[in-house]
Amino acid sequence: MSSYQSYREKALADPEIKKEYDALEPEFAILDTLLSMREASGLTQKEVAVKMGTKESNISRLETGSSNPTIATLLKYAKACGCKLHFNHTVA
């Protein structure tokens, strides 16, 4: 087991940390979807950036969750990857 995995397990054993981590699940799901779209398209971050008319660093920030993209940006990203983005909602 890597030191990261060990640290993560130890941290998530704390109920407060686990609660906060679980609250981020929707954000993690969006990031996973973005990465899956790009990987399925076989494109690099640079290639997606060119198709979107932006910089590679912006794509990197988008994929790591360190930016607050608009819906328009997410739709543009999906289109650049040859995908369509659909939003589903469920009432909890």
Short mmCIF file of N, CA and C in Angstrom, two decimals:
data_model
loop_
_atom_site.label_atom_id
_atom_site.label_comp_id
_atom_site.label_asym_id
_atom_site.label_seq_id
_atom_site.Cartn_x
_atom_site.Cartn_y
_atom_site.Cartn_z
N MET A 1 0.85 -1.17 0.00
CA MET A 1 0.00 0.00 0.00
C MET A 1 0.90 1.24 0.00
N SER A 2 0.54 2.22 -0.85
CA SER A 2 1.33 3.45 -0.92
C SER A 2 1.12 4.29 0.33
N SER A 3 2.03 5.22 0.54
CA SER A 3 1.90 6.09 1.71
C SER A 3 0.64 6.96 1.58
N TYR A 4 0.29 7.34 0.34
CA TYR A 4 -0.94 8.11 0.15
C TYR A 4 -2.16 7.30 0.56
N GLN A 5 -2.22 6.05 0.10
CA GLN A 5 -3.37 5.21 0.43
C GLN A 5 -3.47 4.99 1.94
N SER A 6 -2.33 4.80 2.57
CA SER A 6 -2.30 4.61 4.01
C SER A 6 -2.79 5.86 4.73
N TYR A 7 -2.31 7.01 4.28
CA TYR A 7 -2.72 8.29 4.87
C TYR A 7 -4.22 8.51 4.67
N ARG A 8 -4.69 8.20 3.46
CA ARG A 8 -6.11 8.39 3.14
C ARG A 8 -6.99 7.52 4.04
N GLU A 9 -6.62 6.26 4.18
CA GLU A 9 -7.39 5.35 5.04
C GLU A 9 -7.44 5.86 6.48
N LYS A 10 -6.29 6.30 6.96
CA LYS A 10 -6.21 6.80 8.33
C LYS A 10 -7.07 8.06 8.49
N ALA A 11 -6.99 8.96 7.52
CA ALA A 11 -7.77 10.20 7.59
C ALA A 11 -9.27 9.91 7.53
N LEU A 12 -9.66 9.01 6.63
CA LEU A 12 -11.09 8.72 6.47
C LEU A 12 -11.69 7.93 7.63
N ALA A 13 -10.85 7.44 8.51
CA ALA A 13 -11.34 6.76 9.71
C ALA A 13 -11.95 7.78 10.68
N ASP A 14 -11.58 9.05 10.54
CA ASP A 14 -12.14 10.13 11.36
C ASP A 14 -13.51 10.48 10.80
N PRO A 15 -14.57 10.36 11.58
CA PRO A 15 -15.94 10.61 11.07
C PRO A 15 -16.14 12.00 10.48
N GLU A 16 -15.52 13.02 11.05
CA GLU A 16 -15.68 14.38 10.53
C GLU A 16 -15.02 14.52 9.16
N ILE A 17 -13.84 13.97 9.02
CA ILE A 17 -13.14 14.02 7.73
C ILE A 17 -13.92 13.22 6.69
N LYS A 18 -14.41 12.06 7.08
CA LYS A 18 -15.18 11.21 6.16
C LYS A 18 -16.44 11.95 5.69
N LYS A 19 -17.10 12.66 6.58
CA LYS A 19 -18.31 13.40 6.23
C LYS A 19 -17.99 14.47 5.19
N GLU A 20 -16.92 15.22 5.39
CA GLU A 20 -16.52 16.26 4.45
C GLU A 20 -16.10 15.66 3.11
N TYR A 21 -15.37 14.55 3.16
CA TYR A 21 -14.94 13.86 1.94
C TYR A 21 -16.15 13.39 1.14
N ASP A 22 -17.10 12.79 1.82
CA ASP A 22 -18.30 12.29 1.15
C ASP A 22 -19.11 13.43 0.53
N ALA A 23 -19.08 14.59 1.15
CA ALA A 23 -19.80 15.74 0.60
C ALA A 23 -19.23 16.20 -0.73
N LEU A 24 -17.99 15.83 -1.01
CA LEU A 24 -17.35 16.20 -2.27
C LEU A 24 -17.62 15.20 -3.40
N GLU A 25 -18.36 14.15 -3.13
CA GLU A 25 -18.61 13.10 -4.12
C GLU A 25 -19.15 13.64 -5.45
N PRO A 26 -20.12 14.55 -5.46
CA PRO A 26 -20.60 15.07 -6.75
C PRO A 26 -19.49 15.74 -7.57
N GLU A 27 -18.62 16.47 -6.90
CA GLU A 27 -17.50 17.11 -7.60
C GLU A 27 -16.54 16.06 -8.17
N PHE A 28 -16.24 15.04 -7.37
CA PHE A 28 -15.36 13.96 -7.84
C PHE A 28 -15.98 13.27 -9.05
N ALA A 29 -17.28 13.07 -9.04
CA ALA A 29 -17.96 12.40 -10.16
C ALA A 29 -17.84 13.22 -11.44
N ILE A 30 -17.97 14.53 -11.33
CA ILE A 30 -17.82 15.39 -12.52
C ILE A 30 -16.40 15.31 -13.05
N LEU A 31 -15.43 15.38 -12.17
CA LEU A 31 -14.02 15.30 -12.60
C LEU A 31 -13.73 13.95 -13.28
N ASP A 32 -14.25 12.88 -12.70
CA ASP A 32 -14.07 11.55 -13.31
C ASP A 32 -14.69 11.50 -14.70
N THR A 33 -15.86 12.12 -14.85
CA THR A 33 -16.53 12.14 -16.15
C THR A 33 -15.69 12.90 -17.17
N LEU A 34 -15.17 14.06 -16.78
CA LEU A 34 -14.34 14.84 -17.70
C LEU A 34 -13.12 14.04 -18.15
N LEU A 35 -12.43 13.44 -17.20
CA LEU A 35 -11.24 12.66 -17.54
C LEU A 35 -11.59 11.47 -18.43
N SER A 36 -12.69 10.82 -18.15
CA SER A 36 -13.12 9.67 -18.96
C SER A 36 -13.42 10.09 -20.39
N MET A 37 -14.07 11.26 -20.54
CA MET A 37 -14.39 11.75 -21.89
C MET A 37 -13.10 11.99 -22.68
N ARG A 38 -12.14 12.65 -22.04
CA ARG A 38 -10.91 12.97 -22.77
C ARG A 38 -10.13 11.70 -23.09
N GLU A 39 -10.04 10.80 -22.14
CA GLU A 39 -9.30 9.54 -22.37
C GLU A 39 -9.97 8.73 -23.48
N ALA A 40 -11.30 8.68 -23.48
CA ALA A 40 -12.02 7.93 -24.51
C ALA A 40 -11.81 8.54 -25.89
N SER A 41 -11.65 9.86 -25.92
CA SER A 41 -11.44 10.53 -27.21
C SER A 41 -10.01 10.38 -27.71
N GLY A 42 -9.10 9.98 -26.83
CA GLY A 42 -7.70 9.82 -27.22
C GLY A 42 -6.97 11.14 -27.38
N LEU A 43 -7.53 12.20 -26.80
CA LEU A 43 -6.92 13.52 -26.94
C LEU A 43 -6.06 13.86 -25.72
N THR A 44 -5.08 14.70 -25.95
CA THR A 44 -4.28 15.24 -24.86
C THR A 44 -4.96 16.51 -24.34
N GLN A 45 -4.51 16.99 -23.20
CA GLN A 45 -5.04 18.25 -22.70
C GLN A 45 -4.78 19.37 -23.70
N LYS A 46 -3.62 19.36 -24.31
CA LYS A 46 -3.27 20.40 -25.28
C LYS A 46 -4.23 20.36 -26.47
N GLU A 47 -4.54 19.16 -26.96
CA GLU A 47 -5.44 19.03 -28.11
C GLU A 47 -6.85 19.52 -27.77
N VAL A 48 -7.30 19.21 -26.56
CA VAL A 48 -8.63 19.69 -26.13
C VAL A 48 -8.60 21.21 -26.04
N ALA A 49 -7.52 21.75 -25.51
CA ALA A 49 -7.40 23.21 -25.38
C ALA A 49 -7.47 23.88 -26.75
N VAL A 50 -6.78 23.33 -27.73
CA VAL A 50 -6.81 23.90 -29.08
C VAL A 50 -8.23 23.88 -29.63
N LYS A 51 -8.92 22.76 -29.46
CA LYS A 51 -10.29 22.65 -29.96
C LYS A 51 -11.24 23.63 -29.26
N MET A 52 -10.93 23.95 -28.00
CA MET A 52 -11.78 24.87 -27.24
C MET A 52 -11.34 26.32 -27.39
N GLY A 53 -10.18 26.53 -27.98
CA GLY A 53 -9.67 27.89 -28.11
C GLY A 53 -9.18 28.47 -26.79
N THR A 54 -8.56 27.62 -25.99
CA THR A 54 -8.08 28.05 -24.68
C THR A 54 -6.66 27.52 -24.47
N LYS A 55 -6.14 27.69 -23.28
CA LYS A 55 -4.79 27.23 -22.96
C LYS A 55 -4.82 25.87 -22.28
N GLU A 56 -3.75 25.11 -22.47
CA GLU A 56 -3.63 23.80 -21.85
C GLU A 56 -3.74 23.90 -20.33
N SER A 57 -3.19 24.96 -19.75
CA SER A 57 -3.24 25.13 -18.29
C SER A 57 -4.69 25.26 -17.80
N ASN A 58 -5.56 25.84 -18.62
CA ASN A 58 -6.97 25.93 -18.24
C ASN A 58 -7.63 24.54 -18.21
N ILE A 59 -7.24 23.69 -19.13
CA ILE A 59 -7.77 22.32 -19.15
C ILE A 59 -7.28 21.56 -17.93
N SER A 60 -6.02 21.75 -17.60
CA SER A 60 -5.46 21.09 -16.41
C SER A 60 -6.22 21.51 -15.16
N ARG A 61 -6.46 22.81 -15.00
CA ARG A 61 -7.21 23.29 -13.84
C ARG A 61 -8.63 22.74 -13.83
N LEU A 62 -9.24 22.65 -14.99
CA LEU A 62 -10.59 22.11 -15.09
C LEU A 62 -10.62 20.65 -14.63
N GLU A 63 -9.66 19.87 -15.09
CA GLU A 63 -9.64 18.44 -14.78
C GLU A 63 -9.20 18.12 -13.35
N THR A 64 -8.55 19.05 -12.70
CA THR A 64 -8.14 18.81 -11.31
C THR A 64 -9.09 19.43 -10.30
N GLY A 65 -10.10 20.14 -10.81
CA GLY A 65 -11.08 20.72 -9.91
C GLY A 65 -10.61 22.02 -9.27
N SER A 66 -9.57 22.62 -9.82
CA SER A 66 -9.08 23.86 -9.23
C SER A 66 -9.59 25.10 -9.96
N SER A 67 -10.69 24.92 -10.67
CA SER A 67 -11.35 26.06 -11.30
C SER A 67 -12.86 25.90 -11.10
N ASN A 68 -13.58 26.95 -11.36
CA ASN A 68 -15.04 26.93 -11.25
C ASN A 68 -15.63 27.15 -12.64
N PRO A 69 -15.73 26.09 -13.44
CA PRO A 69 -16.18 26.27 -14.82
C PRO A 69 -17.67 26.59 -14.90
N THR A 70 -18.02 27.29 -15.96
CA THR A 70 -19.43 27.52 -16.25
C THR A 70 -19.98 26.27 -16.94
N ILE A 71 -21.28 26.19 -17.01
CA ILE A 71 -21.90 25.08 -17.74
C ILE A 71 -21.48 25.15 -19.20
N ALA A 72 -21.40 26.36 -19.74
CA ALA A 72 -20.97 26.53 -21.13
C ALA A 72 -19.57 25.94 -21.35
N THR A 73 -18.67 26.14 -20.39
CA THR A 73 -17.32 25.59 -20.51
C THR A 73 -17.35 24.07 -20.48
N LEU A 74 -18.16 23.51 -19.58
CA LEU A 74 -18.26 22.04 -19.51
C LEU A 74 -18.82 21.47 -20.81
N LEU A 75 -19.81 22.14 -21.38
CA LEU A 75 -20.39 21.68 -22.65
C LEU A 75 -19.37 21.79 -23.79
N LYS A 76 -18.58 22.86 -23.80
CA LYS A 76 -17.53 23.03 -24.80
C LYS A 76 -16.47 21.94 -24.68
N TYR A 77 -16.11 21.62 -23.45
CA TYR A 77 -15.13 20.57 -23.19
C TYR A 77 -15.65 19.24 -23.74
N ALA A 78 -16.89 18.93 -23.43
CA ALA A 78 -17.48 17.68 -23.92
C ALA A 78 -17.48 17.64 -25.44
N LYS A 79 -17.88 18.74 -26.07
CA LYS A 79 -17.90 18.80 -27.53
C LYS A 79 -16.51 18.61 -28.11
N ALA A 80 -15.49 19.22 -27.50
CA ALA A 80 -14.11 19.07 -27.96
C ALA A 80 -13.66 17.62 -27.89
N CYS A 81 -14.22 16.88 -26.94
CA CYS A 81 -13.88 15.46 -26.78
C CYS A 81 -14.78 14.56 -27.63
N GLY A 82 -15.69 15.16 -28.39
CA GLY A 82 -16.59 14.37 -29.22
C GLY A 82 -17.71 13.73 -28.42
N CYS A 83 -18.05 14.34 -27.30
CA CYS A 83 -19.08 13.78 -26.42
C CYS A 83 -20.19 14.79 -26.20
N LYS A 84 -21.26 14.33 -25.61
CA LYS A 84 -22.33 15.21 -25.16
C LYS A 84 -22.41 15.07 -23.66
N LEU A 85 -22.69 16.15 -23.01
CA LEU A 85 -22.79 16.16 -21.55
C LEU A 85 -24.26 16.26 -21.17
N HIS A 86 -24.71 15.34 -20.35
CA HIS A 86 -26.09 15.34 -19.89
C HIS A 86 -26.09 15.41 -18.37
N PHE A 87 -27.02 16.14 -17.83
CA PHE A 87 -27.15 16.25 -16.39
C PHE A 87 -28.41 15.52 -15.96
N ASN A 88 -28.25 14.64 -15.00
CA ASN A 88 -29.39 13.93 -14.41
C ASN A 88 -29.46 14.34 -12.95
N HIS A 89 -30.63 14.39 -12.43
CA HIS A 89 -30.74 14.70 -11.02
C HIS A 89 -31.67 13.70 -10.35
N THR A 90 -31.35 13.46 -9.11
CA THR A 90 -32.20 12.60 -8.31
C THR A 90 -32.51 13.36 -7.03
N VAL A 91 -33.67 13.16 -6.53
CA VAL A 91 -34.06 13.80 -5.29
C VAL A 91 -33.69 12.87 -4.15
N ALA A 92 -32.91 13.39 -3.24
CA ALA A 92 -32.45 12.55 -2.13
C ALA A 92 -33.46 12.52 -1.01
#
